Short mmCIF file of C-alpha atoms and ligand atoms in Angstrom, two decimals:
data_model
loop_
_atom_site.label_atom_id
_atom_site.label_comp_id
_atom_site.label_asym_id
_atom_site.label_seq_id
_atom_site.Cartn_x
_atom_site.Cartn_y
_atom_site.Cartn_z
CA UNK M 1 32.47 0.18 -14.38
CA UNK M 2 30.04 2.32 -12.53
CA UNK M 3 30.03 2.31 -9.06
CA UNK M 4 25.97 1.61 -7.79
CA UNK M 5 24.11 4.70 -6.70
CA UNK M 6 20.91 4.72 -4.07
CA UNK M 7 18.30 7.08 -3.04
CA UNK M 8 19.09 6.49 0.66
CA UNK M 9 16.17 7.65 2.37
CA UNK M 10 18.40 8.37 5.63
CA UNK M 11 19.94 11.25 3.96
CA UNK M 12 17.28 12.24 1.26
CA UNK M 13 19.76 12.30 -1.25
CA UNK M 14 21.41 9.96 -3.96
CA UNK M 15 24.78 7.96 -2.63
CA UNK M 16 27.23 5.74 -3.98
CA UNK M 17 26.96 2.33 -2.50
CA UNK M 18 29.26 1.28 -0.32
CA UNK M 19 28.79 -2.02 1.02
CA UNK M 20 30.06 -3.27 4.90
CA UNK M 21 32.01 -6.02 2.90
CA UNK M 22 31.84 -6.22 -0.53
CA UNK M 23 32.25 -10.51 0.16
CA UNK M 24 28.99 -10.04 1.84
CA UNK M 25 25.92 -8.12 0.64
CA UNK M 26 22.75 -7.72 3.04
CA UNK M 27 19.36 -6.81 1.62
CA UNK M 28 16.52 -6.99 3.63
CA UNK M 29 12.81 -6.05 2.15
CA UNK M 30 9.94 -6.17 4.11
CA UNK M 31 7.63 -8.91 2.82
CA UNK M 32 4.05 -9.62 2.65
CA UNK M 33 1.32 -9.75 5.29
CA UNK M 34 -0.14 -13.15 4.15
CA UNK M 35 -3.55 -11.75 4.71
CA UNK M 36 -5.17 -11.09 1.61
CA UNK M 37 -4.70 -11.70 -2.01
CA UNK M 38 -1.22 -9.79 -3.02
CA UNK M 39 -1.99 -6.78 -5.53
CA UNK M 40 -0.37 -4.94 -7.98
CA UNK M 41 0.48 -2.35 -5.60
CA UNK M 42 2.67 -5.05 -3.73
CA UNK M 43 3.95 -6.24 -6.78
CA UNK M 44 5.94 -3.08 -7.56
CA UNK M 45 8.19 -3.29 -4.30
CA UNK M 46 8.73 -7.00 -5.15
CA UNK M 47 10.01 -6.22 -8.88
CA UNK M 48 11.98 -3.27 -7.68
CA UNK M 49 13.90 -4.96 -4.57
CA UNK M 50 13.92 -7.76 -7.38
CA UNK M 51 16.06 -5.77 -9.75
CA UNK M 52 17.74 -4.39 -7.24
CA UNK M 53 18.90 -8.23 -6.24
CA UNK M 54 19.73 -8.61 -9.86
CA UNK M 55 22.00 -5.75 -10.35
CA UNK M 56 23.73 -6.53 -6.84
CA UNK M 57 24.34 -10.08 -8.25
CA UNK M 58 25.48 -8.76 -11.50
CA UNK M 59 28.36 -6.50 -9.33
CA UNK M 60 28.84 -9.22 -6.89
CA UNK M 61 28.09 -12.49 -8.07
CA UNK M 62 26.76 -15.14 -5.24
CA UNK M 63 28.25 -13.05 -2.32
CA UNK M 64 24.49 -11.40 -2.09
CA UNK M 65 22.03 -12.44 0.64
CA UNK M 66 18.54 -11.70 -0.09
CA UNK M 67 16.23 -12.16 2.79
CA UNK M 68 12.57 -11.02 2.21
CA UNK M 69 10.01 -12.30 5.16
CA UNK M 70 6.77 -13.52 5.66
CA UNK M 71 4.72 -11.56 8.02
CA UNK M 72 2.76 -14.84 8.80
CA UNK M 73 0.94 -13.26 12.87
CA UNK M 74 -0.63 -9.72 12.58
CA UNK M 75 -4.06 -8.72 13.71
CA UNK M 76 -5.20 -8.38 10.17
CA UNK M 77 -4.43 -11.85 10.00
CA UNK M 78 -6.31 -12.78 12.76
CA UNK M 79 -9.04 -10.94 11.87
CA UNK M 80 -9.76 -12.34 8.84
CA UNK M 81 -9.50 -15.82 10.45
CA UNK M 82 -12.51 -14.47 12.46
CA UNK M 83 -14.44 -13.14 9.73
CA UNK M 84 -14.15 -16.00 7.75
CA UNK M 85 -14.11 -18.54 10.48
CA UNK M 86 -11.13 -20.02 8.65
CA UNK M 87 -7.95 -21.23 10.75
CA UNK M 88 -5.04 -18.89 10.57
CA UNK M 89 -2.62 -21.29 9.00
CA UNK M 90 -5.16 -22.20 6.39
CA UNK M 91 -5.52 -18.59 5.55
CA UNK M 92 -1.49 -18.00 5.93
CA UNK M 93 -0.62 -21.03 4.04
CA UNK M 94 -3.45 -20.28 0.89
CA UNK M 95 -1.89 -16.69 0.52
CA UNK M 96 1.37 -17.28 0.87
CA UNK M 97 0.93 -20.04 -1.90
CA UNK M 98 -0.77 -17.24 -4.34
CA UNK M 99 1.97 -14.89 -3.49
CA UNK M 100 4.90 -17.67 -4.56
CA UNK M 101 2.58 -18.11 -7.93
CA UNK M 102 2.83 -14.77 -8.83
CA UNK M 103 6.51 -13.93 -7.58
CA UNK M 104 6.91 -16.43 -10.09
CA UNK M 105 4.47 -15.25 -12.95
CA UNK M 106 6.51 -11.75 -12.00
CA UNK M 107 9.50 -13.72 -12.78
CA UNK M 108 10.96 -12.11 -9.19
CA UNK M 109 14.22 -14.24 -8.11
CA UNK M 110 13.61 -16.34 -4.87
CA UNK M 111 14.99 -14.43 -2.28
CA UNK M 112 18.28 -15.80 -0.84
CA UNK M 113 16.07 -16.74 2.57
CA UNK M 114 12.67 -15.93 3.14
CA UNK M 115 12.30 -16.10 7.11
CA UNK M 116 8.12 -16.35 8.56
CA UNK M 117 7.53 -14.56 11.31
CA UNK M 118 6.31 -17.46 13.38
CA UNK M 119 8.79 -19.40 13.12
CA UNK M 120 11.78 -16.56 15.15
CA UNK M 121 9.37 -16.02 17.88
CA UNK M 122 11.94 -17.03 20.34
CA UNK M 123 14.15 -14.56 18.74
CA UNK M 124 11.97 -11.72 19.58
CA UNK M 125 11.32 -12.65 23.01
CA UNK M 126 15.11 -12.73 23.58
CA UNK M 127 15.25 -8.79 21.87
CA UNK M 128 11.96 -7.86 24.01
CA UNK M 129 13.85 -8.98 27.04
CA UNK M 130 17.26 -7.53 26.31
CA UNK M 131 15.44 -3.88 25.48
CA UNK M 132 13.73 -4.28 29.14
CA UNK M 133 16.72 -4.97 30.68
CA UNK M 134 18.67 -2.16 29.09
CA UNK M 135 15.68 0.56 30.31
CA UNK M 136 14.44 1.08 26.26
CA UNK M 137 10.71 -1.24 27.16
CA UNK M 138 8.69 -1.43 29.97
CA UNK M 139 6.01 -3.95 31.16
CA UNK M 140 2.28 -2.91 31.94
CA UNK M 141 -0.47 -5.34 32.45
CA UNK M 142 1.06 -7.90 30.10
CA UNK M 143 1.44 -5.70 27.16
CA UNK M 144 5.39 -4.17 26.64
CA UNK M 145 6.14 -0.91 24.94
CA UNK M 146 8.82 0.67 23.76
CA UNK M 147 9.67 3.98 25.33
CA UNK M 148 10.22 6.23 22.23
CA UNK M 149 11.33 9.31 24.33
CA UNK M 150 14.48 6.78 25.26
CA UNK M 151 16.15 7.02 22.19
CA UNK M 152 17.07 10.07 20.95
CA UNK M 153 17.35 10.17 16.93
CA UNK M 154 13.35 8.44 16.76
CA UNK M 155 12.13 10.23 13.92
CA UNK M 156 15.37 11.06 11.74
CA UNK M 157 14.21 8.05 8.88
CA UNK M 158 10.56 9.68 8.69
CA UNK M 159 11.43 13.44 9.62
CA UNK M 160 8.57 12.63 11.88
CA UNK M 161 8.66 15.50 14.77
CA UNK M 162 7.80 14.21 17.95
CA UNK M 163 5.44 16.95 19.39
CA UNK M 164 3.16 16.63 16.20
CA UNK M 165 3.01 13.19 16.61
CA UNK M 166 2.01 13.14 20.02
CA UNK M 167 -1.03 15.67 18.84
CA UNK M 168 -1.77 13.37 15.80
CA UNK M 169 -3.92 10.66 14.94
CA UNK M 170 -1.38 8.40 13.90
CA UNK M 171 -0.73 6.83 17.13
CA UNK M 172 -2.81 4.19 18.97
CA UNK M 173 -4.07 5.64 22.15
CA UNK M 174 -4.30 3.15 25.44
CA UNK M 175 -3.79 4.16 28.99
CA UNK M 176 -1.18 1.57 29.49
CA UNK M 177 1.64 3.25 27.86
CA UNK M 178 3.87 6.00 29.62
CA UNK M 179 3.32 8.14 26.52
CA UNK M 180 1.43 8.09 23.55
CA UNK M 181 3.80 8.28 20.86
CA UNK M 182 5.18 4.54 22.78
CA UNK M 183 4.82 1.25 20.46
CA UNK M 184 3.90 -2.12 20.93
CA UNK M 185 6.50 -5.19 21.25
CA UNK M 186 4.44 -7.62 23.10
CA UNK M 187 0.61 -7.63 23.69
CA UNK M 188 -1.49 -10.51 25.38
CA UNK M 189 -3.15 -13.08 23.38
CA UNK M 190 -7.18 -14.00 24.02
CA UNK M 191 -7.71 -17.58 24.54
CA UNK M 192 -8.74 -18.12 20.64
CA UNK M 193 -6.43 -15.96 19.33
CA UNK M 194 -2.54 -17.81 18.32
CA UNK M 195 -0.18 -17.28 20.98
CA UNK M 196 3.20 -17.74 22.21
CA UNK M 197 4.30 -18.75 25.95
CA UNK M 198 6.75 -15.59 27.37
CA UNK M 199 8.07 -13.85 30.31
CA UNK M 200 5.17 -11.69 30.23
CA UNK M 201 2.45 -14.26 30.06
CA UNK M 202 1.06 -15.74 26.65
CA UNK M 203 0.93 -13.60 23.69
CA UNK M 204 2.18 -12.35 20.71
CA UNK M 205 5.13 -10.05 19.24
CA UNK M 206 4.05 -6.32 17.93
CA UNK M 207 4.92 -6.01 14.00
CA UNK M 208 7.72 -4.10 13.61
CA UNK M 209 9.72 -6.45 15.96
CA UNK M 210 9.50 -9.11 13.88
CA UNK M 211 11.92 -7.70 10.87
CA UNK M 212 14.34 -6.69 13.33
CA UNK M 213 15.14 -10.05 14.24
CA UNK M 214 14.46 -11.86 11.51
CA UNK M 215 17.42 -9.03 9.58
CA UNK M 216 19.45 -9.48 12.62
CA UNK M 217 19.34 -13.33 12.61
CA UNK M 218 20.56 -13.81 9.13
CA UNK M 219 22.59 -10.75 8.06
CA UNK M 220 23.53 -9.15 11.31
CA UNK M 221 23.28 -5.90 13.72
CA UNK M 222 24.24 -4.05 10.88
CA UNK M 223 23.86 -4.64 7.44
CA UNK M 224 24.09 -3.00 4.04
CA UNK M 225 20.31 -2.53 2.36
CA UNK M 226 16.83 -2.58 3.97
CA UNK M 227 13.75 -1.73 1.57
CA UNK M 228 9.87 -1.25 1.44
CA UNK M 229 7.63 0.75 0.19
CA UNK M 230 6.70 4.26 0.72
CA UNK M 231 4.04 3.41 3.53
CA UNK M 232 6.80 1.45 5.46
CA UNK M 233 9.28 3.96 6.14
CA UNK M 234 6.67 5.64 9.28
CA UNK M 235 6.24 3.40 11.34
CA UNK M 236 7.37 0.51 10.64
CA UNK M 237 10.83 1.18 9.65
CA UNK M 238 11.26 4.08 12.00
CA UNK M 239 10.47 1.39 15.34
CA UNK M 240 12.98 -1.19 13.57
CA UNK M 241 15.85 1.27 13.42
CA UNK M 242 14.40 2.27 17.25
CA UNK M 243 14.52 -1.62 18.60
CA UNK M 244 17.50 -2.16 16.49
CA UNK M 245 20.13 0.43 17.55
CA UNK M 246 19.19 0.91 20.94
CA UNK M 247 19.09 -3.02 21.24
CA UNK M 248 22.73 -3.23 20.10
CA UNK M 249 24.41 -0.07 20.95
CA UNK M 250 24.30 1.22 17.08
CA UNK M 251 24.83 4.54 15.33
CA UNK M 252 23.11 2.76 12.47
CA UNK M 253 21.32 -0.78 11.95
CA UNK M 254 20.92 -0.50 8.01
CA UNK M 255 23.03 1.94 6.35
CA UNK M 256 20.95 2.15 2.87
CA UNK M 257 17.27 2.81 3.11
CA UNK M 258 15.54 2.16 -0.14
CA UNK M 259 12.09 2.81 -0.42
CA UNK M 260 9.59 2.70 -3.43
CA UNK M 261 7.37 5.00 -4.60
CA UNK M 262 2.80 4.21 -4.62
CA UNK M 263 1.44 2.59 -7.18
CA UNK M 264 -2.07 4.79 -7.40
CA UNK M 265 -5.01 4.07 -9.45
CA UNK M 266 -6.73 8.02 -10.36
CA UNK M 267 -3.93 8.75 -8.54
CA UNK M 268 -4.82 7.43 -5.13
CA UNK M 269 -2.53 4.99 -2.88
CA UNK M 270 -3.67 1.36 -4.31
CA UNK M 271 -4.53 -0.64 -1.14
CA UNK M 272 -7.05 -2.73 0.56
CA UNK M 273 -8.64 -0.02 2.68
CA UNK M 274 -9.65 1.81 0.01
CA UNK M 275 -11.19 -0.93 -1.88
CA UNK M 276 -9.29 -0.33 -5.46
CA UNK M 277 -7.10 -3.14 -5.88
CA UNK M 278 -5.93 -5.22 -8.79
CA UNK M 279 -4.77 -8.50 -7.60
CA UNK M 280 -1.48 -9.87 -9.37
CA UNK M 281 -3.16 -12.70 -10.33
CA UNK M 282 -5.57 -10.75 -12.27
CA UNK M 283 -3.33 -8.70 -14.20
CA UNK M 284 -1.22 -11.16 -15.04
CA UNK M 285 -4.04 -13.42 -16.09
CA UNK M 286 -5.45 -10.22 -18.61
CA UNK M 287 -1.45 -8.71 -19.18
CA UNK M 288 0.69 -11.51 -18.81
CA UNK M 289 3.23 -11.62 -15.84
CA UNK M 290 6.07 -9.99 -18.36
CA UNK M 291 3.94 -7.39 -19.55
CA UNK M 292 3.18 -6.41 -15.57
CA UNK M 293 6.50 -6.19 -14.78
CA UNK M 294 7.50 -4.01 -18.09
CA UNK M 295 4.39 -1.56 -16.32
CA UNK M 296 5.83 -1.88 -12.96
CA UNK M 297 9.59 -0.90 -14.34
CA UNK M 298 8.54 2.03 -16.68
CA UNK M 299 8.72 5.19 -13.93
CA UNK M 300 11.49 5.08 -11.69
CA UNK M 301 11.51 3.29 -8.15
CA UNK M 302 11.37 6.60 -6.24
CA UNK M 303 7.84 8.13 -8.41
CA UNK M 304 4.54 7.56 -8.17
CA UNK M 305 3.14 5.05 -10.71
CA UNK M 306 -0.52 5.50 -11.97
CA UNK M 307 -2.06 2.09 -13.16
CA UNK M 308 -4.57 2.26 -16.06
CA UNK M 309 -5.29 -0.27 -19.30
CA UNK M 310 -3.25 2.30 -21.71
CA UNK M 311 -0.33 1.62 -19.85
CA UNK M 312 -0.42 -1.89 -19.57
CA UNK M 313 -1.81 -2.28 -23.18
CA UNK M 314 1.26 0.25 -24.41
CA UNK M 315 3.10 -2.32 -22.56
CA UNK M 316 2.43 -5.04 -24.35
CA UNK M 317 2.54 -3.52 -27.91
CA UNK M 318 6.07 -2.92 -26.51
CA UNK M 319 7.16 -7.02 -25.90
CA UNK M 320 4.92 -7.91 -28.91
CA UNK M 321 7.78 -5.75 -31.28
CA UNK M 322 10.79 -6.44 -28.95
CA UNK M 323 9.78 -10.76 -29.62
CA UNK M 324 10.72 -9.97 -32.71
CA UNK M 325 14.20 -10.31 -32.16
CA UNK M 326 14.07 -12.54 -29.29
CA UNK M 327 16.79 -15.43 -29.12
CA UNK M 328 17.04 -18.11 -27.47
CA UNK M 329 19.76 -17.26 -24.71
CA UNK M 330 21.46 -19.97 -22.07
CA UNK M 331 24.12 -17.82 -21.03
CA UNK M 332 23.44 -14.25 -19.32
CA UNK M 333 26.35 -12.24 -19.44
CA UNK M 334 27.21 -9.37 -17.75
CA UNK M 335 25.47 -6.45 -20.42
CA UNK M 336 26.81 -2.73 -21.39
CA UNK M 337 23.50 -1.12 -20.31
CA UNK M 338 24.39 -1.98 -16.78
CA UNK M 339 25.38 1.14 -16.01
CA UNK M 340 22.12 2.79 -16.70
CA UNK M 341 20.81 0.56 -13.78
CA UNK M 342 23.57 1.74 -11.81
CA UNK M 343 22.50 4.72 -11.35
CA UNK M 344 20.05 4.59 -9.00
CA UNK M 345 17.49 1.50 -10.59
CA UNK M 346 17.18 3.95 -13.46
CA UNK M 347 14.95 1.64 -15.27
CA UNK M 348 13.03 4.39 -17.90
CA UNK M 349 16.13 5.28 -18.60
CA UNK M 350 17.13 1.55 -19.02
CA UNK M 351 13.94 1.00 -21.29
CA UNK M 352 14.35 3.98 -23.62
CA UNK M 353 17.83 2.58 -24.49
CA UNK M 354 16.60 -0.82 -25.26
CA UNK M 355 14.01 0.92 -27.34
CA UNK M 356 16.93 2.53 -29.34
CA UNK M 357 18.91 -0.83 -29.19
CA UNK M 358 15.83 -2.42 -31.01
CA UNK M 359 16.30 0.17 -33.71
CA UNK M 360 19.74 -0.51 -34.36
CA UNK M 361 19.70 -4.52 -34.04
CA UNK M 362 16.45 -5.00 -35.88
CA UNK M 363 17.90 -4.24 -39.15
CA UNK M 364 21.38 -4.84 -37.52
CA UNK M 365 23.85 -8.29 -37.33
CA UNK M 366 23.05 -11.43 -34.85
CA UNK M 367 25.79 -9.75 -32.40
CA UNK M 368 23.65 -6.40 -31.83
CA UNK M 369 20.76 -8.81 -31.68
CA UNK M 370 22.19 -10.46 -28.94
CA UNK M 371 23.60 -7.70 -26.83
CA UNK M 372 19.48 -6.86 -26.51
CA UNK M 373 18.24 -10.26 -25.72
CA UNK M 374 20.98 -10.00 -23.03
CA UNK M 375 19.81 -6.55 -21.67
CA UNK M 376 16.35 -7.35 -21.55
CA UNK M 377 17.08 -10.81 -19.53
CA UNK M 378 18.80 -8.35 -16.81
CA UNK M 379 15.86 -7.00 -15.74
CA UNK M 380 14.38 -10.02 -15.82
CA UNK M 381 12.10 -10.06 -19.59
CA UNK M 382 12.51 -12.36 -22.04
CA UNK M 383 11.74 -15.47 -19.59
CA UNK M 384 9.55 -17.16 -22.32
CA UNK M 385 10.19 -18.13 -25.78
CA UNK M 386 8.81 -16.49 -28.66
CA UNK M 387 6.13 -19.78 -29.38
CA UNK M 388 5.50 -19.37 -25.95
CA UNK M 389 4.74 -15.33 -25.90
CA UNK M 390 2.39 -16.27 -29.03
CA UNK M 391 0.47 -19.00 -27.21
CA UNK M 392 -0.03 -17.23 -23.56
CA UNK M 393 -1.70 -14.15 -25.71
CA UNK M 394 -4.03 -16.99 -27.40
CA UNK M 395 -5.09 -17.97 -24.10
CA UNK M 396 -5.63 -14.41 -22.42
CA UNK M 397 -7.60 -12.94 -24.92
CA UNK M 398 -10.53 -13.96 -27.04
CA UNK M 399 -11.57 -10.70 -28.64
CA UNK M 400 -8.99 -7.76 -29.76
CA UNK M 401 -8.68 -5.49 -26.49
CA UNK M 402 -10.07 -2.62 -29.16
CA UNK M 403 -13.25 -4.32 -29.16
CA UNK M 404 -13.82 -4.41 -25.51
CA UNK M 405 -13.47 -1.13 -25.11
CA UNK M 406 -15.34 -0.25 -28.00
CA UNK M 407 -18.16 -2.24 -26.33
CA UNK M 408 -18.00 -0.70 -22.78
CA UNK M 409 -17.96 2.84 -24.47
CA UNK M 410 -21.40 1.86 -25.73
CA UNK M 411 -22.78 0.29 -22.67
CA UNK M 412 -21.71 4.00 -21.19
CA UNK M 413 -23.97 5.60 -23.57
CA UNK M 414 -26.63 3.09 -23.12
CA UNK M 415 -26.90 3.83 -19.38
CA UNK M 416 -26.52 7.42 -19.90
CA UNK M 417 -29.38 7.18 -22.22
CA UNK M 418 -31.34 5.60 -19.70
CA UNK M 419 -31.21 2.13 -22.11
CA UNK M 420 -30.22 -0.11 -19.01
CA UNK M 421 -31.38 -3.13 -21.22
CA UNK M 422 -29.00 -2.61 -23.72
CA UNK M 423 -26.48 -1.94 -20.94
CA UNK M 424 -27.12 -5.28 -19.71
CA UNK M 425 -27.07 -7.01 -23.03
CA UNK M 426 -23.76 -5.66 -23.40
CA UNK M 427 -22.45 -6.73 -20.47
CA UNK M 428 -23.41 -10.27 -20.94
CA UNK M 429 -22.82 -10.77 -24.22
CA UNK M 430 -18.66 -9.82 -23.29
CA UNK M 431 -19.55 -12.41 -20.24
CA UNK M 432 -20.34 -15.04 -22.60
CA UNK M 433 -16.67 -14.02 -24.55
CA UNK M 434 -15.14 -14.85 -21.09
CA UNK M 435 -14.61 -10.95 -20.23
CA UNK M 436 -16.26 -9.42 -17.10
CA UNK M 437 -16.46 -5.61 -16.76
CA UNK M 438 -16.35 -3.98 -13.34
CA UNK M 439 -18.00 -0.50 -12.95
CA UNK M 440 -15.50 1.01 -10.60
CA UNK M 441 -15.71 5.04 -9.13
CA UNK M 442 -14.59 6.73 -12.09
CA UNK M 443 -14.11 3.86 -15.23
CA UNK M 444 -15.52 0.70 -16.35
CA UNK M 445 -12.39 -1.54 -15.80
CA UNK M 446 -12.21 -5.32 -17.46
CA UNK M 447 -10.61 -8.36 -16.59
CA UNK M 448 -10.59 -12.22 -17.95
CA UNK M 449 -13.40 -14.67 -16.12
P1 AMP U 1 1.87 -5.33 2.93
O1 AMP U 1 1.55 -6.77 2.61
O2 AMP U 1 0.68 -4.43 2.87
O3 AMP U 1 2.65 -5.20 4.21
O4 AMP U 1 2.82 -4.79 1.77
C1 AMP U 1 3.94 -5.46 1.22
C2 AMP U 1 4.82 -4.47 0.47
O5 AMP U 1 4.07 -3.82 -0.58
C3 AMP U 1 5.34 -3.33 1.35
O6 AMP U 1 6.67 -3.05 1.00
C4 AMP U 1 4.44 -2.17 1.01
O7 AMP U 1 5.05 -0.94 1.26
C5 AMP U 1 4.21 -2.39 -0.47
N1 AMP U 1 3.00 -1.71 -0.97
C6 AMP U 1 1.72 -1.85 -0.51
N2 AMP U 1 0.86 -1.07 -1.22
C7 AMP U 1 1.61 -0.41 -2.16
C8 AMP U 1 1.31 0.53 -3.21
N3 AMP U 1 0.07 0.95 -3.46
N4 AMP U 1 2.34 0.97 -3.97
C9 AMP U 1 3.60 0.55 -3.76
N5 AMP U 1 3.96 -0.33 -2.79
C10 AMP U 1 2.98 -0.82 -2.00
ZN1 ZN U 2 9.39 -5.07 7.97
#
């Protein structure tokens, strides 16, 4: 077999996978800010460190240790809380609960562990200390920085170039900090705001320290596999590696950095700043959770991914032929098309050979049927039965998805026309068939009431 090959985004460039100790497996993927509603955008690093999980277990059976966190203290989080005069934990508790829903509509794996911020504060107190102590963090009015211009390789994850950063905008600017380009690992808490007793008075720990202990506390100083998406790698994952090595004396504190390409919608980043997001509880409420992830899996890890109806219908046409082979499976063995995977998560590559595998086992024998029923479960499809594929497309849709577009196209040319009334007739008349249509900036986009 294969060995496993990674984009490592420490050296740009494609590797073979060598792990610490091949008894003992670390991923670590940066998990969700339990903020907001989780959206599709989020749901592509979750299905791609999911398959990654897969393929590692596939190579090295129960000797993998997934740990993927909660970011449950941020000052999103405690924004929100202010906005909508809700208590933190309610907020924290209510998304983290939609997020578990839809890891499991996603059919994602539970992660191994799945460590909350809150509850290792006491770990990053200890790390905050130790970095003051060793000269890499100061102290300044109750707020502690890290000094970036103490450790030399800052910047080698990102290429980030120090001078330009000091003249960018990317850095928060405050008088308390030696320099600019410094970050935060400890600022002081208001009276309302959570906080956490500490050498430096009551507070709260900066993000980024937060994933370096919770990696360090269950798979070590160093460890094989850290991931995130694209947006992760500067900062966030450049002050880890900063905290982390210079913490513990290390050359390296993950030695694979895997990173996933944006999910765009017109080809912009999809995100809550920008105001275009699909929620995963949406899509999989029009799509169905499998045919999401199918859409999330069909351009490679490392590309951008645009997300429109055509691909998530195409999707579906997809699962609605491949059912029609599906078998009932107990048993996942370990499946040729493997090795596509291998190399590097190539999952288009995976699906155009289970598109030819269809081919060949839908007029072939019960063996060649199997061998696909087997691939597919590998990347985690096939999770319901056939009945059950027929029923959950009864309950998404009323109306063929034909005539809903057919219907928007004419509410387009009503408004055009200046026929707003007709427009509006249009509208509600799809309302009344349980569909509601949302004009965004450049489409009319649909989802299920
Ligand atoms: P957050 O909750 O915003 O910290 O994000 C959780 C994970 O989703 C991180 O790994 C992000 O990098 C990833 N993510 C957020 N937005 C996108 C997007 N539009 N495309 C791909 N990944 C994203
Ligand atoms: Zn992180």
């Amino acid at each position: 077999m294969n060995n496993l090959h990674l984009t490592n985004s420490l050296s740009k460039k494609k590797e073979t996978f060598k792990p610490i100790n091949p008894k003992k497996i670390s991923l670590y993927a940066c998990g969700p800010t339990v903020y907001d509603i989780p959206h599709v955008g989020n749901a592509r690093s979750l299905v791609v460190f999911d398959v990654l999980f897969r393929i590692l277990k596939a190579l090295y059976g129960s000797n993998v240790t997934y740990v993927r966190n909660i970011t449950d203290i941020d000052d999103k989080i405690i924004e929100v809380s202010q906005k909508k005069n809700k208590d933190i934990g309610e907020i924290t508790n209510e998304v983290t609960k939609t997020f578990h829903d839809n890891c499991k509509s996603l059919n994602c794996l539970s992660p191994s562990i799945e460590p909350k911020a809150t509850d290792h504060i006491k770990e990053m107190i200890e790390i905050i200390s130790s970095l003051i102590s060793k000269g890499f963090a100061y102290e300044n009015q109750k707020h502690v920085y890290f000094e970036v211009n103490s450790f030399k390789d800052y910047g080698k994850l990102s290429n980030t170039n120090l001078d330009e950063l000091k003249a960018g905008s990317r850095i928060e600017i405050s008088n308390l900090k030696k320099n600019p380009i410094d970050f935060i690992l400890w600022k002081p808490s208001k009276q309302k705001e959570p906080g956490w007793d500490s050498p430096w008075g009551r507070g709260r720990p900066g993000w980024h320290i937060e994933c370096s202990a919770m990696s360090e506390k269950y798979l070590g100083k160093n460890f094989d596999i850290h991931g995130g998406g694209l947006d992760l790698i500067f900062p966030h994952h450049e002050n880890e590696i900063a905290q982390s090595c210079c913490n513990n004396n290390l050359k390296k504190f993950a030695n694979y950095w895997v990173h996933n390409g944006f999910l765009t919608i017109n080809k912009e980043k999809m995100s809550k700043s920008l105001g275009n997001i699909i929620s995963i509880s949406d899509a999989v409420k029009k799509y169905s959770g499998q045919v999401v992830r199918l859409a999330l899996l069909s351009a490679h890890y490392t590309q951008p991914l645009d997300w429109n109806d055509d691909l998530l219908i195409n999707q579906e046409k997809i699962l609605n032929k491949w059912y029609n082979i599906y078998q009932h499976k107990e048993k996942e063995n370990n499946s040729e098309v493997e090795e596509i995977l291998l190399d590097d998560l190539n999952t288009p590559g995976f699906i155009a050979k289970m598109h030819e595998l269809y081919n060949e086992a839908y007029k072939g024998d019960e063996e060649k049927k199997s061998k696909f029923n087997i691939a597919l479960k590998l990347i985690g499809l096939f999770n319901v039965s056939k009945k059950e594929w027929e029923n959950s497309k009864k309950s998404r849709i009323s109306v063929p998805e034909s005539y809903i577009l057919k219907k928007i196209d004419e509410r387009a040319k009503a408004k055009k026309s200046g026929d707003f009334s007709l427009a509006d007739k249009i509208r509600d008349e799809l309302s009344s068939q349980g569909i509601l249509i949302e004009d965004k900036k450049e489409k009319t986009m649909w989802k299920l009431k």
